[in-house]
Amino acid sequence: MPPETDELRRAVDHLVDLVNAPSVTGDEAPAVDAAERIARDDLDLSVLRMEAEPGRDNLLIGDPNPRIILCTHLDTVPPHIDATLSDTHVYGRGACDAKGVAIAMLYATARLFRGDKGDGLACLLVVGEESTHCGAMAAAASDLSPQHIILGEPCGLDPAIAQKGLLKLRLSARGSSGHSAYPELGVSAVHRLLDAIERLKRVDLPNDPTLGPTTMNVGRIEGGVAANVIAPSAEAILLFRCAAPVDAILAEIRSRIGSLVTLEELNRAEPYAFNALGLSPGPAVPFNTDAHTLLDLGASMSLMGPGDMRCAHSPREELSFEDLADGIDAYERVVGNLLAGE
Ligand SMILES: [Zn+2]
């Protein structure tokens, strides 16, 4: 069904504009410019640019000294995909993760300011979430001092109860090379690496009633030189989504792989329990957000947002007009209650 109200028609048009503005992580400027235009020129909101890195700005939209922040990200994973429309949905890169969320936040913010209820509220649209979290890091190091942050990622409009932690590791194996016709004369690093991974696949990693299972992804693997050479080196990048404290999982991994490979920790984030805003919470989310980066601001944090993350990072990414409308309503309601309750 086409959008029913003028406001939703404009919101859909703005989402199409924002999706069409390229924003692959590291080159977010066109989308930052587009979001600034939408907020300032079309929604009549004040906009402050806050540099995250040279040429890469976060946007703070609304009250420059906010007590409540609606926060999501403008960057997207590659490749850029232009927007297309059906009678019911917007498609394209970022339609749900997280430009649809950003438009819902901006429209809710505009409604509250139009009704003179926006004092103390700002939208923080950051860069760099899909990679180094540099936008959130810059915000965390800024003078902002919010009491509450509502993070937006597509996970439905019931606030998520928690998010899993994360542990990214590099496993490196060393061997000694030689002619593959005489395997007894060398040690294959590829075989060692595969043995280590096979051991890890059989580990019973922690399962939590709220967070669900700890999962492992062998995301990248490389090594060796040729089919007839015993491989002198090999490495793999693994990502664990953690349902228990990261150190406990790391200790289990170390004990299983023994001395087969060396292990380097590349990144970690502990599981985080969100504030459910007094509402009945939705399930824990298995993906990572800017939450752990924003901890330094000392605010309580919630996570909710329109759309379904399962279509994100794929060529099928989409957001329905209905979800966009519900997202605007939900953010307006929740933030309105928070501001009124203070
Ligand atoms: Zn996202």
Coordinates of C-alpha atoms and ligand atoms in Angstrom, one line a residue:
M1 CA 0.0 0.0 0.0
P2 CA 1.4 3.5 -0.9
P3 CA 2.2 5.8 2.0
E4 CA -1.0 7.1 3.5
T5 CA -0.1 10.5 4.9
D6 CA 1.9 13.5 3.5
E7 CA 4.4 13.1 6.3
L8 CA 5.1 9.4 5.5
R9 CA 5.3 10.3 1.8
R10 CA 8.0 12.9 2.6
A11 CA 9.8 10.4 5.0
V12 CA 9.9 7.8 2.2
D13 CA 11.3 10.4 -0.3
H14 CA 13.9 11.4 2.2
L15 CA 14.9 7.8 2.8
V16 CA 15.3 7.3 -0.9
D17 CA 17.5 10.5 -1.0
L18 CA 19.6 9.2 1.9
V19 CA 20.0 5.7 0.5
N20 CA 21.1 7.2 -2.9
A21 CA 23.8 9.3 -1.1
P22 CA 26.9 7.0 -1.1
S23 CA 28.2 6.2 2.4
V24 CA 30.5 3.2 2.4
T25 CA 32.5 3.3 5.6
G26 CA 35.4 5.8 5.2
D27 CA 33.6 7.8 2.5
E28 CA 30.4 8.9 4.2
A29 CA 30.5 12.6 3.2
P30 CA 27.7 12.5 0.6
A31 CA 25.3 10.8 3.1
V32 CA 26.3 13.2 5.9
D33 CA 25.6 16.1 3.6
A34 CA 22.3 14.7 2.6
A35 CA 21.2 14.0 6.2
E36 CA 22.3 17.6 7.2
R37 CA 20.1 19.0 4.3
I38 CA 17.1 16.9 5.3
A39 CA 17.4 17.9 9.0
R40 CA 18.1 21.6 8.5
D41 CA 16.3 22.6 5.3
D42 CA 13.3 20.2 5.3
L43 CA 12.7 19.4 9.0
D44 CA 13.8 22.8 10.4
L45 CA 16.2 21.3 13.0
S46 CA 19.5 22.8 14.0
V47 CA 22.5 20.8 13.0
L48 CA 26.0 20.7 14.5
R49 CA 28.9 19.0 12.7
M50 CA 31.3 17.2 15.0
E51 CA 34.5 15.9 13.4
A52 CA 35.2 12.2 13.9
E53 CA 38.3 12.1 11.7
P54 CA 39.5 14.6 9.0
G55 CA 36.8 14.8 6.4
R56 CA 34.5 12.5 8.3
D57 CA 31.8 14.3 10.5
N58 CA 29.2 13.1 12.9
L59 CA 25.9 15.2 13.0
L60 CA 24.3 16.3 16.3
I61 CA 20.8 17.4 15.4
G62 CA 18.4 19.2 17.8
D63 CA 19.4 20.4 21.3
P64 CA 23.2 20.9 21.3
N65 CA 23.3 19.9 25.1
P66 CA 21.0 16.9 25.0
R67 CA 19.9 14.8 28.0
I68 CA 18.4 12.2 25.7
I69 CA 20.2 11.1 22.5
L70 CA 18.7 9.1 19.6
C71 CA 21.9 7.6 18.0
T72 CA 22.4 5.6 14.8
H73 CA 25.0 5.4 12.0
L74 CA 25.1 6.8 8.5
D75 CA 27.9 4.6 7.1
T76 CA 27.1 1.4 5.2
V77 CA 28.9 -1.7 4.1
P78 CA 30.1 -2.0 0.5
P79 CA 29.0 -2.0 -2.3
H80 CA 26.8 1.1 -2.6
I81 CA 23.3 0.1 -4.0
D82 CA 20.9 2.8 -5.2
A83 CA 17.4 2.9 -3.9
T84 CA 14.4 1.4 -5.7
L85 CA 10.8 1.5 -4.6
S86 CA 7.8 -0.8 -4.7
D87 CA 4.3 0.0 -3.6
T88 CA 5.2 -1.0 0.0
H89 CA 9.0 -0.9 0.4
V90 CA 12.2 1.0 -0.1
Y91 CA 15.1 -1.2 -1.2
G92 CA 18.8 -0.4 -1.4
R93 CA 22.0 -0.3 0.7
G94 CA 21.3 1.1 4.1
A95 CA 17.5 1.0 3.6
C96 CA 17.2 -0.7 7.0
D97 CA 20.8 -0.6 8.3
A98 CA 20.6 2.1 9.3
K99 CA 19.3 4.9 7.1
G100 CA 15.7 3.9 7.7
V101 CA 16.4 4.1 11.4
A102 CA 18.0 7.6 10.9
I103 CA 15.0 8.9 9.0
A104 CA 12.6 7.6 11.7
M105 CA 14.7 9.3 14.4
L106 CA 14.8 12.6 12.5
Y107 CA 11.1 12.6 11.9
A108 CA 10.3 11.8 15.5
T109 CA 12.7 14.5 16.6
A110 CA 11.0 17.0 14.2
R111 CA 7.6 16.2 15.6
L112 CA 8.7 16.7 19.2
F113 CA 10.4 20.1 18.4
R114 CA 7.3 21.2 16.4
G115 CA 5.2 20.4 19.5
D116 CA 7.6 22.4 21.7
K117 CA 8.6 19.1 23.4
G118 CA 12.1 18.8 22.0
D119 CA 14.2 20.5 24.6
G120 CA 16.9 18.2 25.8
L121 CA 16.7 15.9 22.8
A122 CA 19.2 15.4 19.9
C123 CA 19.8 12.9 17.2
L124 CA 23.4 11.8 16.9
L125 CA 24.2 10.4 13.5
V126 CA 27.7 8.8 13.4
V127 CA 30.2 7.6 10.8
G128 CA 32.4 4.5 11.1
E129 CA 30.0 2.1 12.9
E130 CA 30.6 -0.8 10.4
S131 CA 34.3 -0.8 10.9
T132 CA 36.4 1.0 13.6
H133 CA 33.6 2.8 15.5
C134 CA 35.6 6.0 15.0
G135 CA 32.4 8.1 15.0
A136 CA 31.2 6.7 18.3
M137 CA 34.7 7.0 19.7
A138 CA 34.8 10.8 18.9
A139 CA 31.3 11.2 20.5
A140 CA 32.5 9.3 23.6
A141 CA 35.4 11.7 23.9
S142 CA 33.3 14.8 23.4
D143 CA 31.6 17.1 26.0
L144 CA 28.3 15.4 25.5
S145 CA 26.7 14.3 28.8
P146 CA 23.4 12.6 28.1
Q147 CA 21.5 10.7 30.7
H148 CA 20.1 8.2 28.2
I149 CA 21.0 7.0 24.7
I150 CA 18.6 5.1 22.5
L151 CA 20.7 3.3 19.9
G152 CA 18.9 2.5 16.7
E153 CA 19.6 -0.7 14.7
P154 CA 16.9 -2.7 12.9
C155 CA 15.8 -5.1 15.6
G156 CA 12.1 -4.4 15.8
L157 CA 10.4 -1.8 18.0
D158 CA 10.5 -3.7 21.3
P159 CA 13.7 -2.6 23.1
A160 CA 16.3 -5.4 22.9
I161 CA 17.1 -6.9 26.3
A162 CA 20.8 -7.3 25.6
Q163 CA 23.5 -7.8 22.9
K164 CA 26.1 -10.5 22.6
G165 CA 29.7 -9.7 23.1
L166 CA 32.4 -10.1 20.4
L167 CA 35.9 -11.6 20.2
K168 CA 37.9 -11.3 17.0
L169 CA 41.1 -13.4 16.7
R170 CA 43.9 -14.1 14.3
L171 CA 45.2 -17.7 14.4
S172 CA 48.7 -18.1 12.9
A173 CA 50.4 -21.4 12.1
R174 CA 54.0 -21.9 11.3
G175 CA 55.4 -24.9 9.4
S176 CA 58.5 -25.9 7.6
S177 CA 58.3 -26.2 3.8
G178 CA 59.5 -28.9 1.5
H179 CA 58.5 -31.0 -1.5
S180 CA 55.0 -32.3 -1.0
A181 CA 56.1 -35.8 -2.2
Y182 CA 57.9 -36.1 1.1
P183 CA 55.5 -34.9 3.8
E184 CA 57.6 -36.5 6.5
L185 CA 60.3 -34.0 5.8
G186 CA 58.3 -30.9 6.6
V187 CA 55.4 -29.5 8.7
S188 CA 52.3 -28.1 7.0
A189 CA 51.1 -24.8 8.5
V190 CA 47.8 -25.3 6.6
H191 CA 47.3 -28.7 8.2
R192 CA 48.0 -27.3 11.7
L193 CA 45.6 -24.4 11.2
L194 CA 42.9 -26.7 10.0
D195 CA 43.5 -29.0 13.0
A196 CA 43.2 -26.0 15.4
I197 CA 39.9 -24.9 13.7
E198 CA 38.5 -28.4 13.8
R199 CA 39.2 -28.5 17.5
L200 CA 37.4 -25.2 18.0
K201 CA 34.4 -26.3 16.0
R202 CA 33.9 -29.2 18.5
V203 CA 34.1 -27.0 21.6
D204 CA 30.9 -26.5 23.6
L205 CA 31.0 -22.7 24.0
P206 CA 28.8 -21.0 26.6
N207 CA 25.1 -20.8 26.1
D208 CA 23.1 -18.2 28.0
P209 CA 19.3 -18.3 28.5
T210 CA 19.0 -14.6 27.5
L211 CA 21.8 -14.2 25.0
G212 CA 21.6 -17.7 23.4
P213 CA 24.6 -19.6 22.1
T214 CA 28.2 -18.4 21.6
T215 CA 28.9 -18.8 17.9
M216 CA 32.0 -18.9 15.8
N217 CA 32.6 -17.8 12.3
V218 CA 35.8 -18.6 10.4
G219 CA 35.6 -15.5 8.2
R220 CA 38.9 -15.6 6.4
I221 CA 41.6 -18.1 5.8
E222 CA 44.8 -18.0 3.8
G223 CA 48.2 -19.7 3.6
G224 CA 50.5 -21.9 1.7
V225 CA 52.2 -21.2 -1.6
A226 CA 51.4 -24.1 -4.1
A227 CA 49.9 -27.5 -4.3
N228 CA 53.2 -29.3 -4.4
V229 CA 54.8 -27.3 -1.5
I230 CA 54.4 -28.1 2.2
A231 CA 52.9 -24.8 3.5
P232 CA 55.3 -22.7 5.6
S233 CA 52.6 -20.4 7.0
A234 CA 48.8 -20.0 7.3
E235 CA 46.4 -17.8 9.2
A236 CA 42.7 -17.4 9.8
I237 CA 40.5 -14.6 11.2
L238 CA 37.8 -15.8 13.5
L239 CA 34.9 -13.9 15.0
F240 CA 33.1 -15.2 18.1
R241 CA 29.7 -13.8 19.2
C242 CA 30.0 -14.2 22.9
A243 CA 27.2 -15.2 25.3
A244 CA 29.6 -15.0 28.3
P245 CA 32.4 -12.8 29.5
V246 CA 35.0 -12.6 26.8
D247 CA 37.9 -13.8 29.1
A248 CA 36.1 -17.0 29.9
I249 CA 35.6 -17.8 26.2
L250 CA 39.2 -16.8 25.4
A251 CA 40.6 -19.2 28.1
E252 CA 38.5 -22.1 26.7
I253 CA 39.9 -21.3 23.2
R254 CA 43.5 -21.2 24.4
S255 CA 43.2 -24.5 26.2
R256 CA 41.8 -26.2 23.1
I257 CA 44.3 -25.1 20.6
G258 CA 47.3 -25.6 22.8
S259 CA 50.5 -24.9 20.9
L260 CA 49.2 -25.8 17.4
V261 CA 48.8 -22.1 16.4
T262 CA 49.6 -18.7 18.0
L263 CA 46.6 -16.5 18.8
E264 CA 46.3 -12.7 18.5
E265 CA 43.4 -10.8 19.9
L266 CA 42.2 -8.2 17.3
N267 CA 39.0 -6.8 19.0
R268 CA 36.7 -7.5 21.8
A269 CA 33.4 -6.3 23.4
E270 CA 31.7 -7.6 26.4
P271 CA 28.0 -8.6 26.3
Y272 CA 25.8 -5.7 27.3
A273 CA 22.4 -5.6 29.1
F274 CA 20.2 -2.7 27.8
N275 CA 17.7 -0.6 29.6
A276 CA 14.3 -1.8 28.4
L277 CA 12.6 1.6 29.1
G278 CA 10.0 0.0 31.3
L279 CA 8.6 -1.8 28.3
S280 CA 8.3 -5.5 27.7
P281 CA 11.7 -6.2 26.1
G282 CA 12.4 -8.0 22.8
P283 CA 15.0 -10.7 22.4
A284 CA 18.8 -10.2 22.8
V285 CA 20.5 -9.3 19.5
P286 CA 23.5 -11.3 18.2
F287 CA 25.2 -8.4 16.4
N288 CA 27.5 -5.7 17.6
T289 CA 26.6 -2.0 18.0
D290 CA 28.2 1.2 19.1
A291 CA 27.1 0.5 22.7
H292 CA 30.4 -0.6 24.1
T293 CA 32.1 2.4 22.5
L294 CA 29.6 4.9 24.0
L295 CA 29.9 3.4 27.5
D296 CA 32.4 6.2 28.5
L297 CA 29.5 8.8 28.3
G298 CA 28.1 7.1 31.4
A299 CA 24.5 7.2 30.1
S300 CA 22.0 4.3 30.4
M301 CA 21.4 2.8 26.9
S302 CA 18.6 1.1 25.1
L303 CA 18.4 -0.5 21.6
M304 CA 15.4 -0.4 19.3
G305 CA 14.8 0.3 15.7
P306 CA 12.5 -0.4 12.8
G307 CA 13.3 -3.2 10.3
D308 CA 14.9 -6.6 10.3
M309 CA 18.6 -7.0 10.5
R310 CA 18.5 -10.3 8.7
C311 CA 18.2 -8.5 5.4
A312 CA 21.1 -6.1 6.2
H313 CA 24.5 -6.3 4.4
S314 CA 22.7 -8.3 1.6
P315 CA 21.5 -7.3 -1.9
R316 CA 17.9 -7.7 -0.6
E317 CA 18.1 -4.9 2.0
E318 CA 14.7 -3.3 2.5
L319 CA 12.4 -1.3 4.8
S320 CA 8.6 -1.3 4.5
F321 CA 6.7 2.0 4.6
E322 CA 4.7 0.6 7.5
D323 CA 7.9 -0.1 9.5
L324 CA 9.2 3.4 8.8
A325 CA 5.9 4.9 10.1
D326 CA 5.9 2.7 13.2
G327 CA 9.5 3.6 13.8
I328 CA 8.7 7.4 13.8
D329 CA 5.7 6.8 16.2
A330 CA 7.7 4.6 18.5
Y331 CA 10.7 7.0 18.8
E332 CA 8.3 9.9 19.4
R333 CA 6.4 8.0 22.1
V334 CA 9.4 6.6 23.9
V335 CA 11.4 9.9 23.9
G336 CA 8.4 12.0 24.7
N337 CA 7.9 9.8 27.8
L338 CA 11.5 10.0 28.8
L339 CA 11.6 13.8 28.5
A340 CA 8.3 14.2 30.3
G341 CA 9.4 11.8 33.1
E342 CA 12.4 13.8 34.1
Ligands
ZN1 ZN 23.8 -1.0 11.7

